Short mmCIF file of N, CA and C in Angstrom, two decimals:
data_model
loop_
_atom_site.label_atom_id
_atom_site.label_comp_id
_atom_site.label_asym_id
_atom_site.label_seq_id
_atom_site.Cartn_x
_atom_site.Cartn_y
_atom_site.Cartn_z
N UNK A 1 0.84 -1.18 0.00
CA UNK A 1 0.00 0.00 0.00
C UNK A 1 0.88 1.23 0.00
N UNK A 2 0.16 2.73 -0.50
CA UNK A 2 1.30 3.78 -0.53
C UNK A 2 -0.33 4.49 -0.27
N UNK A 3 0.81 5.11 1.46
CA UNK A 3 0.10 6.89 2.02
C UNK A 3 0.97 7.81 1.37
N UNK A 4 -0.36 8.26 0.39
CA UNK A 4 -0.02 9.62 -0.34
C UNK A 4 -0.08 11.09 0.05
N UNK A 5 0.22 11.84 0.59
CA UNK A 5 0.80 12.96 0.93
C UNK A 5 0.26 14.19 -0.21
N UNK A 6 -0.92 14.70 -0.21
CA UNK A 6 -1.07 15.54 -0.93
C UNK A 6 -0.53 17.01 -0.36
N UNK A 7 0.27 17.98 -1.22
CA UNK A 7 1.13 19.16 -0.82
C UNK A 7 0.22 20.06 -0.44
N UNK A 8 0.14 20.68 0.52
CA UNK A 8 -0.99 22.16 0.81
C UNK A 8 -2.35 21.82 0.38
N UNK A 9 -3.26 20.73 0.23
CA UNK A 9 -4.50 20.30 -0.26
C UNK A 9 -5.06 20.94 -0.32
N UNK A 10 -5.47 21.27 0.86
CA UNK A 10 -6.71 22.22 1.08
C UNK A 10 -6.32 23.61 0.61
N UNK A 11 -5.11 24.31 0.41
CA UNK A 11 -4.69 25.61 0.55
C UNK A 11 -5.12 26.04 -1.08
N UNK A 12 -5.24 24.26 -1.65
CA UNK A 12 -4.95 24.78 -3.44
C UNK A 12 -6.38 24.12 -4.11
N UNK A 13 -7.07 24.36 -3.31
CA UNK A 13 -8.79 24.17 -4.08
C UNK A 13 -8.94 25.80 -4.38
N UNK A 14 -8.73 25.67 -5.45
CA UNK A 14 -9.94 26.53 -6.67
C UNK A 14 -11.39 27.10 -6.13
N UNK A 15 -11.39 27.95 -5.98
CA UNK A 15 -12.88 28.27 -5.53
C UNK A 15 -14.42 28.00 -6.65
N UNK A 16 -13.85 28.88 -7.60
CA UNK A 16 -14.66 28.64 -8.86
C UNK A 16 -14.80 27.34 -9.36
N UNK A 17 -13.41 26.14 -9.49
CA UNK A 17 -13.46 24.73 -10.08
C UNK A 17 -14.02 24.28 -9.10
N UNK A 18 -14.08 24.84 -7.63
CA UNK A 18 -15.04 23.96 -6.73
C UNK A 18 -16.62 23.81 -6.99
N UNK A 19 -17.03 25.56 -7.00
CA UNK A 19 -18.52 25.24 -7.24
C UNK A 19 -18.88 24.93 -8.49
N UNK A 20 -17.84 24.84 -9.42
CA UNK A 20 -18.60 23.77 -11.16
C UNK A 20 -18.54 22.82 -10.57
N UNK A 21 -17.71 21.95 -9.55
CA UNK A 21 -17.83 20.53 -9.28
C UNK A 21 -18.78 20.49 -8.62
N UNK A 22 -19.19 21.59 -7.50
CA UNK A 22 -20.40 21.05 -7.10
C UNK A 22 -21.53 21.03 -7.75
N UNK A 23 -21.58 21.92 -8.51
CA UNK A 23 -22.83 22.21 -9.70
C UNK A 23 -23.15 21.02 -10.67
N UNK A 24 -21.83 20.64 -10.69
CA UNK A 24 -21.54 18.87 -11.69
C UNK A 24 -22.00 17.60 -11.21
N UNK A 25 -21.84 17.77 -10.06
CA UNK A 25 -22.39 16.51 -8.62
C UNK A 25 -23.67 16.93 -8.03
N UNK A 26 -24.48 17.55 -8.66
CA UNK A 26 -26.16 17.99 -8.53
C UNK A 26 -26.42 18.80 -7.53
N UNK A 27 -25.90 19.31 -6.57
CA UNK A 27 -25.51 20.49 -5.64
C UNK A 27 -26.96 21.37 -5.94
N UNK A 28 -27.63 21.39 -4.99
CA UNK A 28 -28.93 22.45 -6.16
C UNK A 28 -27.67 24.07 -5.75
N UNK A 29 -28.42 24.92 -6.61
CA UNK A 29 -27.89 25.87 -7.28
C UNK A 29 -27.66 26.97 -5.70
N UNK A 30 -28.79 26.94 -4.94
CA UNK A 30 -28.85 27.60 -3.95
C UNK A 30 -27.87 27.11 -2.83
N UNK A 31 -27.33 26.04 -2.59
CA UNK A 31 -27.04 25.93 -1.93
C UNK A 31 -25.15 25.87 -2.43
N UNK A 32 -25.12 26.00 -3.65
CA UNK A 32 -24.04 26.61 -4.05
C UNK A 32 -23.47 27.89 -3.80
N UNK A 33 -24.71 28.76 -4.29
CA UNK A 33 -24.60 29.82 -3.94
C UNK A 33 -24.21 30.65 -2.53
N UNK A 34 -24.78 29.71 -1.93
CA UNK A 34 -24.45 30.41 -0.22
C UNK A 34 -22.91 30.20 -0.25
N UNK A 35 -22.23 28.60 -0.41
CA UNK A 35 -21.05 28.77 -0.29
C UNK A 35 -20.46 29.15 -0.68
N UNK A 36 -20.34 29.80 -1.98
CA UNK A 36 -19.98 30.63 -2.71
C UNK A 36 -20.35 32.08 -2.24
N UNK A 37 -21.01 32.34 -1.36
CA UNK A 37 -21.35 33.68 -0.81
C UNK A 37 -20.22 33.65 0.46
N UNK A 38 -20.25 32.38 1.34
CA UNK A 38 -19.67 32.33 2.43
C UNK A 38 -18.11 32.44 1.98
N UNK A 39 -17.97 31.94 0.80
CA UNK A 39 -16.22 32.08 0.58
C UNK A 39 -16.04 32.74 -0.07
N UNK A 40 -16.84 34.00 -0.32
CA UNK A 40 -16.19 35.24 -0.91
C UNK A 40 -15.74 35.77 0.16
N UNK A 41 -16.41 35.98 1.12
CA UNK A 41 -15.82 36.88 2.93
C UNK A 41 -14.47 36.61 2.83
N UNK A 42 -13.60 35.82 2.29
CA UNK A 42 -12.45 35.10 3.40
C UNK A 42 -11.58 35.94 2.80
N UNK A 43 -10.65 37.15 3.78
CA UNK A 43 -9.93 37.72 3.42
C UNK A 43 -8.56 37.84 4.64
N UNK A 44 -7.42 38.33 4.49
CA UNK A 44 -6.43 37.77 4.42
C UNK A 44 -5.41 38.92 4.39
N UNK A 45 -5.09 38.96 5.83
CA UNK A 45 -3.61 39.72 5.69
C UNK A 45 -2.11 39.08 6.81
N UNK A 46 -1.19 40.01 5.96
CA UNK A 46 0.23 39.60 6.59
C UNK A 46 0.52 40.10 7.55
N UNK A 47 1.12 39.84 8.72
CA UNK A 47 1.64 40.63 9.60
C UNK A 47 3.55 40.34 9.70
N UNK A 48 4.50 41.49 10.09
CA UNK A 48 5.74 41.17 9.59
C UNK A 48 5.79 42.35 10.42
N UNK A 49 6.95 42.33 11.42
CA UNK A 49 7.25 42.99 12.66
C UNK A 49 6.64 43.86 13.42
N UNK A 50 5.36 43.39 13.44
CA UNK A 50 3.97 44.16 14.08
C UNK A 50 3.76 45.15 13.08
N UNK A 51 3.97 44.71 11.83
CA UNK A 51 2.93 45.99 10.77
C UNK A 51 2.45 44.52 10.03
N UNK A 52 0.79 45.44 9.68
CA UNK A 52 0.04 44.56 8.90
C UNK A 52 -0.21 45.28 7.21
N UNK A 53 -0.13 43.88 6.49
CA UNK A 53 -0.38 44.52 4.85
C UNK A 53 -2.32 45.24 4.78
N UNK A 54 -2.56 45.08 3.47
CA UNK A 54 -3.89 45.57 3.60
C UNK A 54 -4.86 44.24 3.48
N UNK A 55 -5.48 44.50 3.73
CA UNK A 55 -6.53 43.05 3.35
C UNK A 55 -6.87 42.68 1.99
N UNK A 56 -6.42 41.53 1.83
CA UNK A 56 -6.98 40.91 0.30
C UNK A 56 -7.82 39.50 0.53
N UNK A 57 -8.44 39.44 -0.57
CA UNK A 57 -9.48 38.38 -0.49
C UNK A 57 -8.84 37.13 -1.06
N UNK A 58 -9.27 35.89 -0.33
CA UNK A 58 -8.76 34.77 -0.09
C UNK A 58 -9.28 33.88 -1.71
N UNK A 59 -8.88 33.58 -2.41
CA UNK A 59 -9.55 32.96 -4.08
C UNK A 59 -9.30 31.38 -3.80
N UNK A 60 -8.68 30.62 -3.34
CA UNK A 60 -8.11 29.47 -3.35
C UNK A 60 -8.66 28.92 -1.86
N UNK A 61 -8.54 27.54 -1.33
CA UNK A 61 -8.23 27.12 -0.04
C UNK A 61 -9.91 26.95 0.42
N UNK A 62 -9.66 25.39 0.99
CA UNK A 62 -10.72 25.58 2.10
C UNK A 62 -10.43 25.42 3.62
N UNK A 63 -10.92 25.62 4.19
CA UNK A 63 -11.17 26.07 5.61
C UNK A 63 -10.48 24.94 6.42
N UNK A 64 -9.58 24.96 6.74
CA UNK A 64 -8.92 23.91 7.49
C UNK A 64 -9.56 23.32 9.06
N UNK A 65 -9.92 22.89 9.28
CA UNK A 65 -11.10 22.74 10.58
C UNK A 65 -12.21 22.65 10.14
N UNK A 66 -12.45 23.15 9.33
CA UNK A 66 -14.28 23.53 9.17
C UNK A 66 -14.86 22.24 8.91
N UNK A 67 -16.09 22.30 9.47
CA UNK A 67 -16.51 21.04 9.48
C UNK A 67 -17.11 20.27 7.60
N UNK A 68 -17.84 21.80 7.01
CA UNK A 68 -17.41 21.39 5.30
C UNK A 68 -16.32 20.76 4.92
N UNK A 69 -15.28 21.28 5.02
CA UNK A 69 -14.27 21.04 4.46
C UNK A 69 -13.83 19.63 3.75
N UNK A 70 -13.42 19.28 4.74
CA UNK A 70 -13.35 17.65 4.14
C UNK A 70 -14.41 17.22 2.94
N UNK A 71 -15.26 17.43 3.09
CA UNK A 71 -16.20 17.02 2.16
C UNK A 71 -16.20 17.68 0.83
N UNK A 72 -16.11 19.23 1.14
CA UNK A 72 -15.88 19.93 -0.24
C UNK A 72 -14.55 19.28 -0.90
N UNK A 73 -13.44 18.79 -0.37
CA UNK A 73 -12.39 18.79 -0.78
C UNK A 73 -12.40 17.29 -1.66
N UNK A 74 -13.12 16.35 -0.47
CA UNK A 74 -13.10 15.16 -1.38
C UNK A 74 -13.92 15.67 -2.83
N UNK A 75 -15.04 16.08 -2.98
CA UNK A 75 -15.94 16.78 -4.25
C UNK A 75 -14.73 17.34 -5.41
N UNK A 76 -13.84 17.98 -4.92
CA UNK A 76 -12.71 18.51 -5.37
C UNK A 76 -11.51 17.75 -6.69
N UNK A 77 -11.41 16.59 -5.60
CA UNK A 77 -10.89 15.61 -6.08
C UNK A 77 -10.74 14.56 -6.64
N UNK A 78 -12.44 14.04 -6.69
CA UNK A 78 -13.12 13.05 -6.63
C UNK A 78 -12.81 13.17 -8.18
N UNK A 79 -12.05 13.56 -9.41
CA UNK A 79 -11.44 13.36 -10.55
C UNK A 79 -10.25 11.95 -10.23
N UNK A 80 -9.96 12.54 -9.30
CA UNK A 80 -8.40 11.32 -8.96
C UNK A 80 -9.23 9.85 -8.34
N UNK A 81 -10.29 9.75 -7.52
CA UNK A 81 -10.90 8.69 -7.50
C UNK A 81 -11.89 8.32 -8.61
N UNK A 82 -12.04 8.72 -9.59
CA UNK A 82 -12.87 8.36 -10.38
C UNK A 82 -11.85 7.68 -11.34
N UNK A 83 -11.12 8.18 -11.30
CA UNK A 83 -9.54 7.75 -12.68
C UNK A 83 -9.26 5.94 -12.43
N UNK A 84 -8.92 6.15 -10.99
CA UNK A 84 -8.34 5.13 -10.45
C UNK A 84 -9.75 4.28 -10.02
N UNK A 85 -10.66 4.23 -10.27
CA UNK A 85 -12.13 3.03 -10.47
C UNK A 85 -11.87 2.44 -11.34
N UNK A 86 -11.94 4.06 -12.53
CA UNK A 86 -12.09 3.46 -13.80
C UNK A 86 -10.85 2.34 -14.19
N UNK A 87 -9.87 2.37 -14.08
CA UNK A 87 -8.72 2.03 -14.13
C UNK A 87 -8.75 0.46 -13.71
N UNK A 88 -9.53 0.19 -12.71
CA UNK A 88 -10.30 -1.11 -12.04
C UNK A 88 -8.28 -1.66 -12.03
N UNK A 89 -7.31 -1.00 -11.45
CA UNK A 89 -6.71 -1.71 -10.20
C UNK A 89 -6.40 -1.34 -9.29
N UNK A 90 -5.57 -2.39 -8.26
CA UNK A 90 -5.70 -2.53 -7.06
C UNK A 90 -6.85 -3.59 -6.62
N UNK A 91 -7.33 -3.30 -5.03
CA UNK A 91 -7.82 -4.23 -4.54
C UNK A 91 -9.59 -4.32 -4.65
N UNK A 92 -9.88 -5.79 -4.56
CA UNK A 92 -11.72 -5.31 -4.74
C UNK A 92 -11.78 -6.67 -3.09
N UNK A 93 -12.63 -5.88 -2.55
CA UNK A 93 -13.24 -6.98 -1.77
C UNK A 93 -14.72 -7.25 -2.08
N UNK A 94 -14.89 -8.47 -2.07
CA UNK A 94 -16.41 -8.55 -2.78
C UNK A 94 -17.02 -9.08 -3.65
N UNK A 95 -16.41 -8.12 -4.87
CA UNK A 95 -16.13 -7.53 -6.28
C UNK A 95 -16.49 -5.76 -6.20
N UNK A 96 -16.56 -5.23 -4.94
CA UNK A 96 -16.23 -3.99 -4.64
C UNK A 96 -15.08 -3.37 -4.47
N UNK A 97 -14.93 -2.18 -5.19
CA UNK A 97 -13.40 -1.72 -5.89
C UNK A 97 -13.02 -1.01 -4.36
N UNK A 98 -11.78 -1.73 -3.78
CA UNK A 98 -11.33 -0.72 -2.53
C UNK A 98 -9.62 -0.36 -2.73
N UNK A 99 -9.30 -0.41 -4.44
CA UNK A 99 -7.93 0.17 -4.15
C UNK A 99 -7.32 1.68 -3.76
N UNK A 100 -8.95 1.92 -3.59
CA UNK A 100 -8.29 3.73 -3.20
C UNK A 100 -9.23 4.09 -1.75
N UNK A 101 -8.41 4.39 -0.22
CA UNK A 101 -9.67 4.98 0.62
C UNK A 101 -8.78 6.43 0.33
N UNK A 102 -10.12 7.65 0.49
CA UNK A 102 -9.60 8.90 1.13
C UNK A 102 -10.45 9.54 1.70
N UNK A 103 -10.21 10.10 2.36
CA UNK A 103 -10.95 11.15 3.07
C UNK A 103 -10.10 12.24 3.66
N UNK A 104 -10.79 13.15 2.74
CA UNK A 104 -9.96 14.84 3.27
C UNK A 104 -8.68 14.66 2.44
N UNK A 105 -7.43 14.82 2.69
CA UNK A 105 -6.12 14.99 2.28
C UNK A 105 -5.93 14.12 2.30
N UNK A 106 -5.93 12.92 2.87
CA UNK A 106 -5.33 11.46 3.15
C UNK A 106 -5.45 10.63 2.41
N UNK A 107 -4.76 10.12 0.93
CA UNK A 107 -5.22 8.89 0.05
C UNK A 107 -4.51 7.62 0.55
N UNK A 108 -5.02 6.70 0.41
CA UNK A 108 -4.41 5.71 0.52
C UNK A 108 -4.68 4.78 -0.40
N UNK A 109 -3.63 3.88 -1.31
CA UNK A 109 -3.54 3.26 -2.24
C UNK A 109 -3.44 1.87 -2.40
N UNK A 110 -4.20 0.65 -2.59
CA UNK A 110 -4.16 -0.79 -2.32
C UNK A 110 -4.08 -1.77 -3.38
N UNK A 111 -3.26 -2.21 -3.41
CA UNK A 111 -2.93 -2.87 -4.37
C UNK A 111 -2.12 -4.67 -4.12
N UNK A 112 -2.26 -5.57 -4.71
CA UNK A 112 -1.27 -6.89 -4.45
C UNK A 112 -0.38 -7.00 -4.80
N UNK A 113 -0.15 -5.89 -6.20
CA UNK A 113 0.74 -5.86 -7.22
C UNK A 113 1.46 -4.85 -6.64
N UNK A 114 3.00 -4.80 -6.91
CA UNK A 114 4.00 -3.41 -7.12
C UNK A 114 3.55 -2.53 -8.30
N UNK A 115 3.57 -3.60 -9.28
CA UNK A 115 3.02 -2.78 -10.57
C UNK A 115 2.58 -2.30 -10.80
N UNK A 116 1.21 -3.32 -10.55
CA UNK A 116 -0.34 -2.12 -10.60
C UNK A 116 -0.21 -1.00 -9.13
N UNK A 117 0.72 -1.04 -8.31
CA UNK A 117 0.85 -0.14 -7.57
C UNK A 117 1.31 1.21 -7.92
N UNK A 118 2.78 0.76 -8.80
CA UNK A 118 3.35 2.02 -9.54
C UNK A 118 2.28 2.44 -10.60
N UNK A 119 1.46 1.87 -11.01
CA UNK A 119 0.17 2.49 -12.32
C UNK A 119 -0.69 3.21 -11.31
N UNK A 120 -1.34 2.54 -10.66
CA UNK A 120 -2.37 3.48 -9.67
C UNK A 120 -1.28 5.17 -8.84
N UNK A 121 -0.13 4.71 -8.68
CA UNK A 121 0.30 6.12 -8.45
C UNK A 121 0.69 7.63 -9.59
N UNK A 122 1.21 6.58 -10.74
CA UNK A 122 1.21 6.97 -11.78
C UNK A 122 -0.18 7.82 -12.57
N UNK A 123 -1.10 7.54 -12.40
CA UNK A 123 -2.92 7.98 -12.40
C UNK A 123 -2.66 8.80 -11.74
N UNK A 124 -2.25 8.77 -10.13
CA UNK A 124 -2.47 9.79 -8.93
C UNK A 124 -1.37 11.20 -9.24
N UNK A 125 -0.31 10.85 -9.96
CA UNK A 125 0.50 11.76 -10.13
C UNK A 125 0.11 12.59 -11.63
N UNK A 126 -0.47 12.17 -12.48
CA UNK A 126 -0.87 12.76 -14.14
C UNK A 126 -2.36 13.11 -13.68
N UNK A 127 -3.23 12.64 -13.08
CA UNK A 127 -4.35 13.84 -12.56
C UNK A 127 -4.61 14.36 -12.03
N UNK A 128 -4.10 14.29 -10.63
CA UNK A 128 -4.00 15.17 -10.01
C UNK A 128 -3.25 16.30 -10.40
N UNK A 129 -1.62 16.68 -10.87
CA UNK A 129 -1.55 17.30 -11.52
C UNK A 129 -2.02 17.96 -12.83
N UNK A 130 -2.99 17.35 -13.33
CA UNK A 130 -3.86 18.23 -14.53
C UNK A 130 -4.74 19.29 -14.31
N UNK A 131 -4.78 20.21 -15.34
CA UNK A 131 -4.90 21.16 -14.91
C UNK A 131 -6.54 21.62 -14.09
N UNK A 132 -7.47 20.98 -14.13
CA UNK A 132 -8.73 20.80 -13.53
C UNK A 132 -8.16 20.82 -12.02
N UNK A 133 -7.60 20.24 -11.25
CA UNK A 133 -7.31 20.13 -9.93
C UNK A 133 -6.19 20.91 -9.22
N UNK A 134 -4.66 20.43 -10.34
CA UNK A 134 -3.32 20.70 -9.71
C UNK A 134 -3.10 20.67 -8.27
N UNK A 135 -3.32 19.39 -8.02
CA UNK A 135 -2.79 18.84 -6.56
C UNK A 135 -1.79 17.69 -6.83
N UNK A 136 -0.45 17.82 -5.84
CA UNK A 136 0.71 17.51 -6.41
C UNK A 136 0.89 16.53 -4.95
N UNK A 137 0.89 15.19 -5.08
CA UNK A 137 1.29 14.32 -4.29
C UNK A 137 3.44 14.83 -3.46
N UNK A 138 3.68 14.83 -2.86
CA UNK A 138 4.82 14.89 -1.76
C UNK A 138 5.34 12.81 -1.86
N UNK A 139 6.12 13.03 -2.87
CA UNK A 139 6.77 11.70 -2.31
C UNK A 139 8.21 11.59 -1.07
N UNK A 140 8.42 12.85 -0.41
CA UNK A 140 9.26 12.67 0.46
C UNK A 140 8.25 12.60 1.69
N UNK A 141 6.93 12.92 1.89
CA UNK A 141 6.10 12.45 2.62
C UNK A 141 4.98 11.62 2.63
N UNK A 142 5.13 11.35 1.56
CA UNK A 142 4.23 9.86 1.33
C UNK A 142 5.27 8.62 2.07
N UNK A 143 4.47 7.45 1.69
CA UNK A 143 5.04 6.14 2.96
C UNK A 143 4.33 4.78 1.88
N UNK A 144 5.08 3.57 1.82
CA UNK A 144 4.94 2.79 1.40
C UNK A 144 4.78 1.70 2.68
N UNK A 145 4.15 0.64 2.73
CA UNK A 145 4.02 -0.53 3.15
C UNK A 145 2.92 -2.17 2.57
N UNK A 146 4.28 -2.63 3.12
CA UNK A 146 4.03 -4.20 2.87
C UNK A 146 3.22 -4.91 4.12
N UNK A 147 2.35 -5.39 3.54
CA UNK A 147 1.59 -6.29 4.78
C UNK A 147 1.65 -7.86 4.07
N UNK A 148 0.94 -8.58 4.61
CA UNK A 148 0.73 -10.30 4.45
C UNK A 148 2.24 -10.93 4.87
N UNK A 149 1.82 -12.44 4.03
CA UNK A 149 2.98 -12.61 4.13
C UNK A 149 4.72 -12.66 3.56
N UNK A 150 4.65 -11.76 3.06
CA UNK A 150 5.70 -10.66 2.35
C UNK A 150 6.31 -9.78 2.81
N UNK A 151 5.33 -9.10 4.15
CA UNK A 151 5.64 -7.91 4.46
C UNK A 151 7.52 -7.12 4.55
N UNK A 152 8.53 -8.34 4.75
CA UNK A 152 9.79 -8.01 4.89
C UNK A 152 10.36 -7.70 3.59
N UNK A 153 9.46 -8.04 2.39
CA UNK A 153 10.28 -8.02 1.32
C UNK A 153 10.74 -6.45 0.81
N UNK A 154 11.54 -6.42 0.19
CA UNK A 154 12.19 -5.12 -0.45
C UNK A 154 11.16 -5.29 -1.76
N UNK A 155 10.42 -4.46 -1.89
CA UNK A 155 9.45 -3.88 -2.93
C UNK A 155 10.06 -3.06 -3.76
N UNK A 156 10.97 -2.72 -3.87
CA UNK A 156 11.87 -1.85 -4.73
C UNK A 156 11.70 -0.42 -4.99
N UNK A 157 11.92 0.25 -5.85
CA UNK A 157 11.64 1.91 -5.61
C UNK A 157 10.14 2.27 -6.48
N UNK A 158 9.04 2.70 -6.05
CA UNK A 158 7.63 3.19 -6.47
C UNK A 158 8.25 5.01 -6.37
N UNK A 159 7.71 5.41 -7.12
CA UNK A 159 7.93 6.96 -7.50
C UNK A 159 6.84 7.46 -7.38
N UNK A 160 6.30 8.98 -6.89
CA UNK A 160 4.95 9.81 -7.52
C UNK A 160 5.92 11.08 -8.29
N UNK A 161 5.70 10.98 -9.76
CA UNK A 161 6.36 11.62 -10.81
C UNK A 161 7.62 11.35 -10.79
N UNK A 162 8.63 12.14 -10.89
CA UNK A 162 9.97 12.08 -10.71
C UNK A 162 10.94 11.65 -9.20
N UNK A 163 9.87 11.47 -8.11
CA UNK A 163 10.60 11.51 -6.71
C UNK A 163 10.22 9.96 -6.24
N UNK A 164 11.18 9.46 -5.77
CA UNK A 164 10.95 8.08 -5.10
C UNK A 164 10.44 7.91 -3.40
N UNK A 165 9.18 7.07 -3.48
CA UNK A 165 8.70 7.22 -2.32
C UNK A 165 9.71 6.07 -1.42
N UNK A 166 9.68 6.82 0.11
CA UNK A 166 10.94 6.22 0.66
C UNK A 166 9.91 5.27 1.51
#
């Protein structure tokens, strides 16, 4: 399995690509609108040796705590779990597809294969970076592990883009 490490998640949701996604995922219109009313407010200044800049308005990011959040964000993303369904690898229990859990920032990736492991990250690294989302997996903070009975084996080097997950 590989914990994927998405960079600043929440900091780099799109405000506008948010509410087309919600508008896309049947969201009625009004209740778009409010959040889209509520996240125009969010504005934003520097402070730097007890002087403050002027206030500017916040375009990007959701609410770190907020109890939305998580949810808007999965809505956000839910391009990178749809990829990796379609893709049908990794693990199914059932014949229910569970090679991907996430919730909020946290993906996690399941697979039996290395291979289809490096493909399912490979998906995670080319859509998420596309330009609809641009959320960029951290392979110096992502984490690989082996479970069953294998778990000691050297799995060899899995990458997200150019960086090898350690």
């Amino acid at each position: 399995m590989a914990a994927l490490d998405a960079t600043k998640a929440f900091d780099r949701v799109n405000h506008i690509k948010l509410f087309h996604r919600l508008l896309d995922n049947g969201m009625p219109v009004f209740v778009v609108k409010l959040i889209a009313n509520w996240y125009s407010k969010n504005m934003a200044t520097v402070r730097w040796n007890n002087q403050h800049s002027e206030f500017s308005h916040v375009k990007s990011g959701v609410r770190q705590g907020g109890v939305l959040s998580p949810t808007l964000f999965n809505i956000y993303i839910d391009t990178i779990v749809d990829a990796l369904v379609k893709s049908d690898l990794g693990c199914h229990v059932m014949g229910q597809y569970m090679g991907c859990l996430l919730y909020a920032d946290d993906l996690i990736l399941l697979s039996a294969s290395v291979c289809k492991l490096q493909e399912m990250l490979n998906i995670c690294y080319y859509v998420g970076s596309s330009r609809p989302i641009n959320m960029n997996f951290s392979a110096r903070k992502s984490s690989l592990l082996c479970v069953g009975k294998h778990f000691s084996s050297n799995i060899g080097d899995l990458h997200v883009g150019n960086e090898d997950i350690m």
